[in-house]
Backbone as JSON Lines, residues from 0, in Angstrom:
{"i":0,"aa":"Q","n":[-4.72,-13.46,-13.66],"ca":[-5.45,-12.45,-14.4],"c":[-4.99,-11.05,-14.0]}
{"i":1,"aa":"V","n":[-4.69,-10.87,-12.74],"ca":[-4.12,-9.62,-12.27],"c":[-2.93,-9.95,-11.39]}
{"i":2,"aa":"Q","n":[-1.89,-9.15,-11.52],"ca":[-0.67,-9.37,-10.76],"c":[-0.21,-8.07,-10.14]}
{"i":3,"aa":"L","n":[0.18,-8.13,-8.87],"ca":[0.67,-6.98,-8.14],"c":[2.09,-7.3,-7.67]}
{"i":4,"aa":"V","n":[3.02,-6.41,-7.93],"ca":[4.41,-6.62,-7.56],"c":[4.9,-5.42,-6.78]}
{"i":5,"aa":"E","n":[5.3,-5.66,-5.52],"ca":[5.81,-4.6,-4.67],"c":[7.33,-4.51,-4.77]}
{"i":6,"aa":"S","n":[7.85,-3.32,-4.5],"ca":[9.29,-3.12,-4.43],"c":[9.56,-1.9,-3.56]}
{"i":7,"aa":"G","n":[10.81,-1.73,-3.17],"ca":[11.22,-0.56,-2.42],"c":[11.51,-0.8,-0.96]}
{"i":8,"aa":"G","n":[11.25,-2.0,-0.46],"ca":[11.55,-2.29,0.92],"c":[13.04,-2.47,1.15]}
{"i":9,"aa":"G","n":[13.41,-2.56,2.41],"ca":[14.8,-2.74,2.77],"c":[15.08,-2.29,4.18]}
{"i":10,"aa":"L","n":[16.34,-2.08,4.46],"ca":[16.79,-1.65,5.78],"c":[17.01,-0.14,5.77]}
{"i":11,"aa":"V","n":[16.45,0.53,6.76],"ca":[16.6,1.97,6.87],"c":[16.81,2.34,8.33]}
{"i":12,"aa":"Q","n":[17.59,3.37,8.56],"ca":[17.82,3.85,9.92],"c":[16.62,4.63,10.42]}
{"i":13,"aa":"A","n":[16.39,4.59,11.71],"ca":[15.29,5.36,12.3],"c":[15.4,6.82,11.89]}
{"i":14,"aa":"G","n":[14.27,7.39,11.5],"ca":[14.24,8.76,11.02],"c":[14.43,8.9,9.52]}
{"i":15,"aa":"G","n":[14.8,7.82,8.86],"ca":[15.01,7.84,7.43],"c":[13.73,7.62,6.66]}
{"i":16,"aa":"S","n":[13.88,7.45,5.34],"ca":[12.73,7.35,4.45],"c":[12.9,6.22,3.46]}
{"i":17,"aa":"L","n":[11.77,5.69,3.03],"ca":[11.7,4.72,1.95],"c":[10.47,5.04,1.1]}
{"i":18,"aa":"R","n":[10.51,4.63,-0.15],"ca":[9.34,4.72,-1.0],"c":[9.02,3.35,-1.57]}
{"i":19,"aa":"L","n":[7.84,2.86,-1.26],"ca":[7.37,1.59,-1.79],"c":[6.61,1.81,-3.08]}
{"i":20,"aa":"S","n":[6.72,0.86,-3.99],"ca":[6.0,0.91,-5.25],"c":[5.25,-0.4,-5.46]}
{"i":21,"aa":"C","n":[4.12,-0.31,-6.14],"ca":[3.33,-1.48,-6.49],"c":[2.89,-1.33,-7.93]}
{"i":22,"aa":"V","n":[3.35,-2.22,-8.79],"ca":[3.0,-2.21,-10.2],"c":[1.93,-3.27,-10.45]}
{"i":23,"aa":"V","n":[0.86,-2.87,-11.11],"ca":[-0.28,-3.75,-11.37],"c":[-0.35,-4.05,-12.86]}
{"i":24,"aa":"S","n":[-0.54,-5.31,-13.19],"ca":[-0.7,-5.72,-14.58],"c":[-1.87,-6.68,-14.72]}
{"i":25,"aa":"G","n":[-2.42,-6.77,-15.93],"ca":[-3.47,-7.73,-16.23],"c":[-4.89,-7.2,-16.11]}
{"i":26,"aa":"R","n":[-5.07,-6.04,-15.56],"ca":[-6.39,-5.42,-15.41],"c":[-6.27,-3.92,-15.64]}
{"i":27,"aa":"T","n":[-7.43,-3.3,-15.78],"ca":[-7.47,-1.85,-15.91],"c":[-7.26,-1.24,-14.53]}
{"i":28,"aa":"F","n":[-6.11,-0.65,-14.32],"ca":[-5.7,-0.18,-13.01],"c":[-6.67,0.83,-12.41]}
{"i":29,"aa":"S","n":[-7.25,1.67,-13.25],"ca":[-8.11,2.74,-12.76],"c":[-9.43,2.24,-12.17]}
{"i":30,"aa":"Y","n":[-9.76,0.98,-12.34],"ca":[-10.98,0.42,-11.76],"c":[-10.75,-0.17,-10.36]}
{"i":31,"aa":"Y","n":[-9.55,-0.03,-9.84],"ca":[-9.23,-0.6,-8.54],"c":[-8.89,0.47,-7.53]}
{"i":32,"aa":"A","n":[-9.62,0.45,-6.41],"ca":[-9.12,1.13,-5.24],"c":[-7.94,0.32,-4.7]}
{"i":33,"aa":"M","n":[-6.96,1.0,-4.15],"ca":[-5.72,0.35,-3.75],"c":[-5.41,0.59,-2.28]}
{"i":34,"aa":"G","n":[-4.56,-0.26,-1.74],"ca":[-4.16,-0.09,-0.35],"c":[-2.82,-0.72,-0.05]}
{"i":35,"aa":"W","n":[-2.22,-0.25,1.04],"ca":[-1.01,-0.84,1.6],"c":[-1.34,-1.42,2.96]}
{"i":36,"aa":"F","n":[-0.93,-2.66,3.19],"ca":[-1.11,-3.34,4.45],"c":[0.24,-3.78,4.97]}
{"i":37,"aa":"R","n":[0.35,-3.95,6.28],"ca":[1.6,-4.46,6.84],"c":[1.31,-5.56,7.85]}
{"i":38,"aa":"Q","n":[2.27,-6.46,7.97],"ca":[2.13,-7.6,8.85],"c":[3.47,-7.92,9.5]}
{"i":39,"aa":"A","n":[3.49,-7.9,10.82],"ca":[4.66,-8.28,11.59],"c":[4.58,-9.78,11.88]}
{"i":40,"aa":"P","n":[5.72,-10.41,12.18],"ca":[5.7,-11.84,12.48],"c":[4.72,-12.18,13.6]}
{"i":41,"aa":"G","n":[3.86,-13.15,13.37],"ca":[2.89,-13.57,14.35],"c":[1.7,-12.65,14.52]}
{"i":42,"aa":"K","n":[1.6,-11.62,13.71],"ca":[0.52,-10.66,13.82],"c":[-0.38,-10.7,12.59]}
{"i":43,"aa":"G","n":[-1.54,-10.06,12.71],"ca":[-2.44,-9.96,11.59],"c":[-2.0,-8.91,10.59]}
{"i":44,"aa":"R","n":[-2.68,-8.89,9.47],"ca":[-2.37,-7.94,8.42],"c":[-3.29,-6.73,8.55]}
{"i":45,"aa":"D","n":[-2.71,-5.57,8.78],"ca":[-3.47,-4.36,9.06],"c":[-3.26,-3.32,7.97]}
{"i":46,"aa":"V","n":[-4.31,-2.56,7.7],"ca":[-4.22,-1.52,6.68],"c":[-3.35,-0.37,7.2]}
{"i":47,"aa":"V","n":[-2.49,0.12,6.34],"ca":[-1.66,1.27,6.63],"c":[-2.2,2.52,5.93]}
{"i":48,"aa":"A","n":[-2.54,2.37,4.67],"ca":[-3.05,3.47,3.88],"c":[-3.87,2.92,2.72]}
{"i":49,"aa":"A","n":[-4.79,3.72,2.22],"ca":[-5.61,3.32,1.09],"c":[-5.93,4.53,0.25]}
{"i":50,"aa":"I","n":[-6.3,4.28,-1.01],"ca":[-6.54,5.36,-1.95],"c":[-7.62,4.94,-2.94]}
{"i":51,"aa":"D","n":[-8.46,5.89,-3.34],"ca":[-9.52,5.56,-4.27],"c":[-9.0,5.47,-5.69]}
{"i":52,"aa":"R","n":[-9.9,5.22,-6.63],"ca":[-9.5,4.93,-8.0],"c":[-8.74,6.06,-8.68]}
{"i":53,"aa":"S","n":[-9.13,7.27,-8.39],"ca":[-8.53,8.42,-9.04],"c":[-7.4,9.06,-8.23]}
{"i":54,"aa":"G","n":[-7.29,8.7,-6.96],"ca":[-6.32,9.33,-6.09],"c":[-6.85,10.54,-5.35]}
{"i":55,"aa":"G","n":[-8.15,10.81,-5.48],"ca":[-8.72,11.98,-4.86],"c":[-9.02,11.85,-3.38]}
{"i":56,"aa":"S","n":[-9.17,10.62,-2.89],"ca":[-9.47,10.38,-1.48],"c":[-8.5,9.36,-0.93]}
{"i":57,"aa":"T","n":[-8.06,9.57,0.3],"ca":[-7.09,8.68,0.93],"c":[-7.49,8.37,2.36]}
{"i":58,"aa":"Y","n":[-6.91,7.3,2.88],"ca":[-7.07,6.9,4.28],"c":[-5.7,6.55,4.84]}
{"i":59,"aa":"Y","n":[-5.48,6.91,6.11],"ca":[-4.25,6.55,6.8],"c":[-4.55,6.02,8.19]}
{"i":60,"aa":"A","n":[-3.85,4.98,8.58],"ca":[-3.9,4.55,9.96],"c":[-3.35,5.65,10.86]}
{"i":61,"aa":"D","n":[-3.89,5.74,12.07],"ca":[-3.47,6.8,12.98],"c":[-1.97,6.79,13.24]}
{"i":62,"aa":"S","n":[-1.38,5.63,13.26],"ca":[0.03,5.52,13.6],"c":[0.97,6.09,12.54]}
{"i":63,"aa":"V","n":[0.47,6.31,11.32],"ca":[1.33,6.79,10.24],"c":[0.92,8.15,9.7]}
{"i":64,"aa":"K","n":[-0.15,8.71,10.2],"ca":[-0.61,10.01,9.72],"c":[0.48,11.07,9.91]}
{"i":65,"aa":"G","n":[0.69,11.84,8.87],"ca":[1.7,12.88,8.9],"c":[3.08,12.41,8.5]}
{"i":66,"aa":"R","n":[3.29,11.1,8.41],"ca":[4.6,10.56,8.04],"c":[4.58,9.8,6.72]}
{"i":67,"aa":"F","n":[3.47,9.13,6.42],"ca":[3.34,8.35,5.19],"c":[2.41,9.05,4.22]}
{"i":68,"aa":"T","n":[2.69,8.91,2.94],"ca":[1.85,9.48,1.9],"c":[1.62,8.44,0.81]}
{"i":69,"aa":"I","n":[0.36,8.12,0.56],"ca":[0.0,7.19,-0.5],"c":[-0.37,7.98,-1.75]}
{"i":70,"aa":"S","n":[-0.01,7.46,-2.9],"ca":[-0.34,8.11,-4.16],"c":[-0.43,7.06,-5.26]}
{"i":71,"aa":"R","n":[-0.92,7.47,-6.41],"ca":[-0.99,6.56,-7.54],"c":[-0.82,7.32,-8.84]}
{"i":72,"aa":"D","n":[-0.31,6.62,-9.83],"ca":[-0.16,7.15,-11.17],"c":[-0.84,6.16,-12.1]}
{"i":73,"aa":"N","n":[-2.07,6.46,-12.48],"ca":[-2.84,5.52,-13.28],"c":[-2.25,5.31,-14.68]}
{"i":74,"aa":"A","n":[-1.55,6.3,-15.19],"ca":[-0.92,6.14,-16.49],"c":[0.21,5.12,-16.46]}
{"i":75,"aa":"K","n":[0.81,4.91,-15.28],"ca":[1.89,3.95,-15.12],"c":[1.46,2.67,-14.41]}
{"i":76,"aa":"N","n":[0.17,2.55,-14.09],"ca":[-0.35,1.39,-13.37],"c":[0.42,1.14,-12.08]}
{"i":77,"aa":"T","n":[0.73,2.19,-11.37],"ca":[1.59,2.08,-10.21],"c":[1.03,2.86,-9.03]}
{"i":78,"aa":"M","n":[1.12,2.25,-7.85],"ca":[0.79,2.9,-6.6],"c":[2.06,3.05,-5.78]}
{"i":79,"aa":"Y","n":[2.14,4.13,-5.02],"ca":[3.32,4.43,-4.22],"c":[2.94,4.69,-2.77]}
{"i":80,"aa":"M","n":[3.91,4.5,-1.9],"ca":[3.78,4.98,-0.53],"c":[5.13,5.53,-0.08]}
{"i":81,"aa":"Q","n":[5.16,6.83,0.12],"ca":[6.34,7.49,0.66],"c":[6.28,7.4,2.18]}
{"i":82,"aa":"M","n":[7.33,6.87,2.77],"ca":[7.39,6.68,4.21],"c":[8.53,7.51,4.77]}
{"i":83,"aa":"N","n":[8.2,8.51,5.55],"ca":[9.18,9.41,6.14],"c":[9.21,9.25,7.66]}
{"i":84,"aa":"S","n":[10.29,9.69,8.26],"ca":[10.46,9.66,9.71],"c":[10.16,8.28,10.27]}
{"i":85,"aa":"L","n":[10.75,7.28,9.67],"ca":[10.5,5.91,10.09],"c":[11.01,5.64,11.49]}
{"i":86,"aa":"K","n":[10.25,4.86,12.23],"ca":[10.54,4.58,13.62],"c":[11.01,3.13,13.8]}
{"i":87,"aa":"P","n":[11.87,2.9,14.8],"ca":[12.24,1.52,15.08],"c":[11.02,0.75,15.58]}
{"i":88,"aa":"E","n":[10.81,-0.41,15.04],"ca":[9.66,-1.22,15.39],"c":[9.93,-2.65,14.95]}
{"i":89,"aa":"E","n":[8.96,-3.48,15.22],"ca":[9.08,-4.86,14.79],"c":[9.2,-4.96,13.28]}
{"i":90,"aa":"P","n":[10.01,-5.86,12.77],"ca":[10.08,-6.04,11.31],"c":[8.7,-6.36,10.74]}
{"i":91,"aa":"A","n":[8.44,-5.87,9.55],"ca":[7.14,-6.07,8.94],"c":[7.25,-6.21,7.44]}
{"i":92,"aa":"D","n":[6.33,-6.97,6.88],"ca":[6.16,-7.05,5.44],"c":[5.03,-6.13,5.03]}
{"i":93,"aa":"Y","n":[5.24,-5.39,3.95],"ca":[4.23,-4.5,3.42],"c":[3.66,-5.1,2.15]}
{"i":94,"aa":"Y","n":[2.34,-5.12,2.08],"ca":[1.63,-5.76,0.98],"c":[0.8,-4.75,0.21]}
{"i":95,"aa":"C","n":[0.89,-4.81,-1.07],"ca":[0.03,-4.06,-1.97],"c":[-1.25,-4.85,-2.21]}
{"i":96,"aa":"A","n":[-2.39,-4.16,-2.22],"ca":[-3.67,-4.83,-2.42],"c":[-4.57,-4.0,-3.33]}
{"i":97,"aa":"A","n":[-5.44,-4.69,-4.06],"ca":[-6.35,-4.05,-5.0],"c":[-7.78,-4.52,-4.77]}
{"i":98,"aa":"H","n":[-8.72,-3.61,-4.89],"ca":[-10.14,-3.91,-4.74],"c":[-10.9,-3.32,-5.91]}
{"i":99,"aa":"Y","n":[-11.55,-4.19,-6.68],"ca":[-12.34,-3.73,-7.81],"c":[-13.61,-3.06,-7.32]}
{"i":100,"aa":"T","n":[-13.91,-1.89,-7.88],"ca":[-15.13,-1.2,-7.51],"c":[-15.6,-0.33,-8.67]}
{"i":101,"aa":"T","n":[-16.92,-0.21,-8.78],"ca":[-17.52,0.67,-9.78],"c":[-17.77,2.06,-9.23]}
{"i":102,"aa":"I","n":[-17.52,2.25,-7.95],"ca":[-17.7,3.54,-7.3],"c":[-16.36,4.23,-7.21]}
{"i":103,"aa":"G","n":[-16.22,5.32,-7.91],"ca":[-14.91,5.95,-8.03],"c":[-14.38,6.59,-6.77]}
{"i":104,"aa":"T","n":[-15.24,6.94,-5.83],"ca":[-14.81,7.66,-4.64],"c":[-14.58,6.76,-3.43]}
{"i":105,"aa":"V","n":[-14.72,5.46,-3.58],"ca":[-14.56,4.54,-2.47],"c":[-13.09,4.37,-2.11]}
{"i":106,"aa":"V","n":[-12.78,4.5,-0.81],"ca":[-11.47,4.16,-0.27],"c":[-11.65,2.86,0.51]}
{"i":107,"aa":"E","n":[-11.2,1.77,-0.06],"ca":[-11.46,0.45,0.5],"c":[-10.33,0.02,1.43]}
{"i":108,"aa":"T","n":[-10.69,-0.35,2.67],"ca":[-9.7,-0.8,3.64],"c":[-9.87,-2.27,4.03]}
{"i":109,"aa":"L","n":[-10.93,-2.91,3.57],"ca":[-11.2,-4.31,3.85],"c":[-11.63,-5.02,2.59]}
{"i":110,"aa":"G","n":[-11.49,-6.34,2.58],"ca":[-12.03,-7.15,1.51],"c":[-11.35,-6.98,0.16]}
{"i":111,"aa":"H","n":[-10.06,-6.75,0.14],"ca":[-9.35,-6.6,-1.12],"c":[-9.32,-7.92,-1.91]}
{"i":112,"aa":"D","n":[-9.38,-7.79,-3.21],"ca":[-9.5,-8.95,-4.09],"c":[-8.17,-9.57,-4.49]}
{"i":113,"aa":"F","n":[-7.14,-8.75,-4.61],"ca":[-5.84,-9.21,-5.09],"c":[-4.74,-8.67,-4.22]}
{"i":114,"aa":"W","n":[-3.69,-9.48,-4.06],"ca":[-2.58,-9.14,-3.18],"c":[-1.25,-9.39,-3.86]}
{"i":115,"aa":"G","n":[-0.28,-8.56,-3.54],"ca":[1.08,-8.83,-3.95],"c":[1.77,-9.78,-2.98]}
{"i":116,"aa":"Q","n":[3.02,-10.09,-3.27],"ca":[3.78,-11.03,-2.45],"c":[4.43,-10.39,-1.23]}
{"i":117,"aa":"G","n":[4.49,-9.07,-1.2],"ca":[5.04,-8.37,-0.06],"c":[6.47,-7.91,-0.26]}
{"i":118,"aa":"T","n":[6.83,-6.86,0.44],"ca":[8.2,-6.37,0.49],"c":[8.53,-6.04,1.93]}
{"i":119,"aa":"Q","n":[9.71,-6.45,2.38],"ca":[10.06,-6.34,3.78],"c":[10.71,-4.99,4.08]}
{"i":120,"aa":"V","n":[10.29,-4.41,5.2],"ca":[10.86,-3.16,5.69],"c":[11.39,-3.39,7.09]}
{"i":121,"aa":"T","n":[12.62,-2.98,7.32],"ca":[13.24,-3.08,8.64],"c":[13.8,-1.71,9.02]}
{"i":122,"aa":"V","n":[13.48,-1.26,10.22],"ca":[13.94,0.03,10.71],"c":[14.87,-0.21,11.89]}
{"i":123,"aa":"S","n":[16.09,0.28,11.8],"ca":[17.07,0.11,12.85],"c":[17.22,1.38,13.67]}
{"i":124,"aa":"S","n":[17.59,1.23,14.93],"ca":[17.79,2.38,15.8],"c":[19.23,2.84,15.78]}
């Protein structure tokens, strides 16, 4: 009924940048708060950034504040995350997630209803 497809991952040198995209189909995009989560091998899935339905409110994990920027374009049914000054770290998959809500100002970081398949990001030193 709803499908989320991530893209933009890959290999990048430390200090470089990537932009992730998540395209949503099958539902009215503007009714979903959105988020980006990441998961390293053997680890849990943790929120990196989140954004409300209109893009007016955002959340960032402390580890990425000042380096990552989440945004959305409701006309294109697409969410983005610009990642700058990337650091060498464990390989991780980044997942797009959607949470249906009737409250327009909610930035949801838990309990997402739909997930994409993930896109892998690797940072080399």
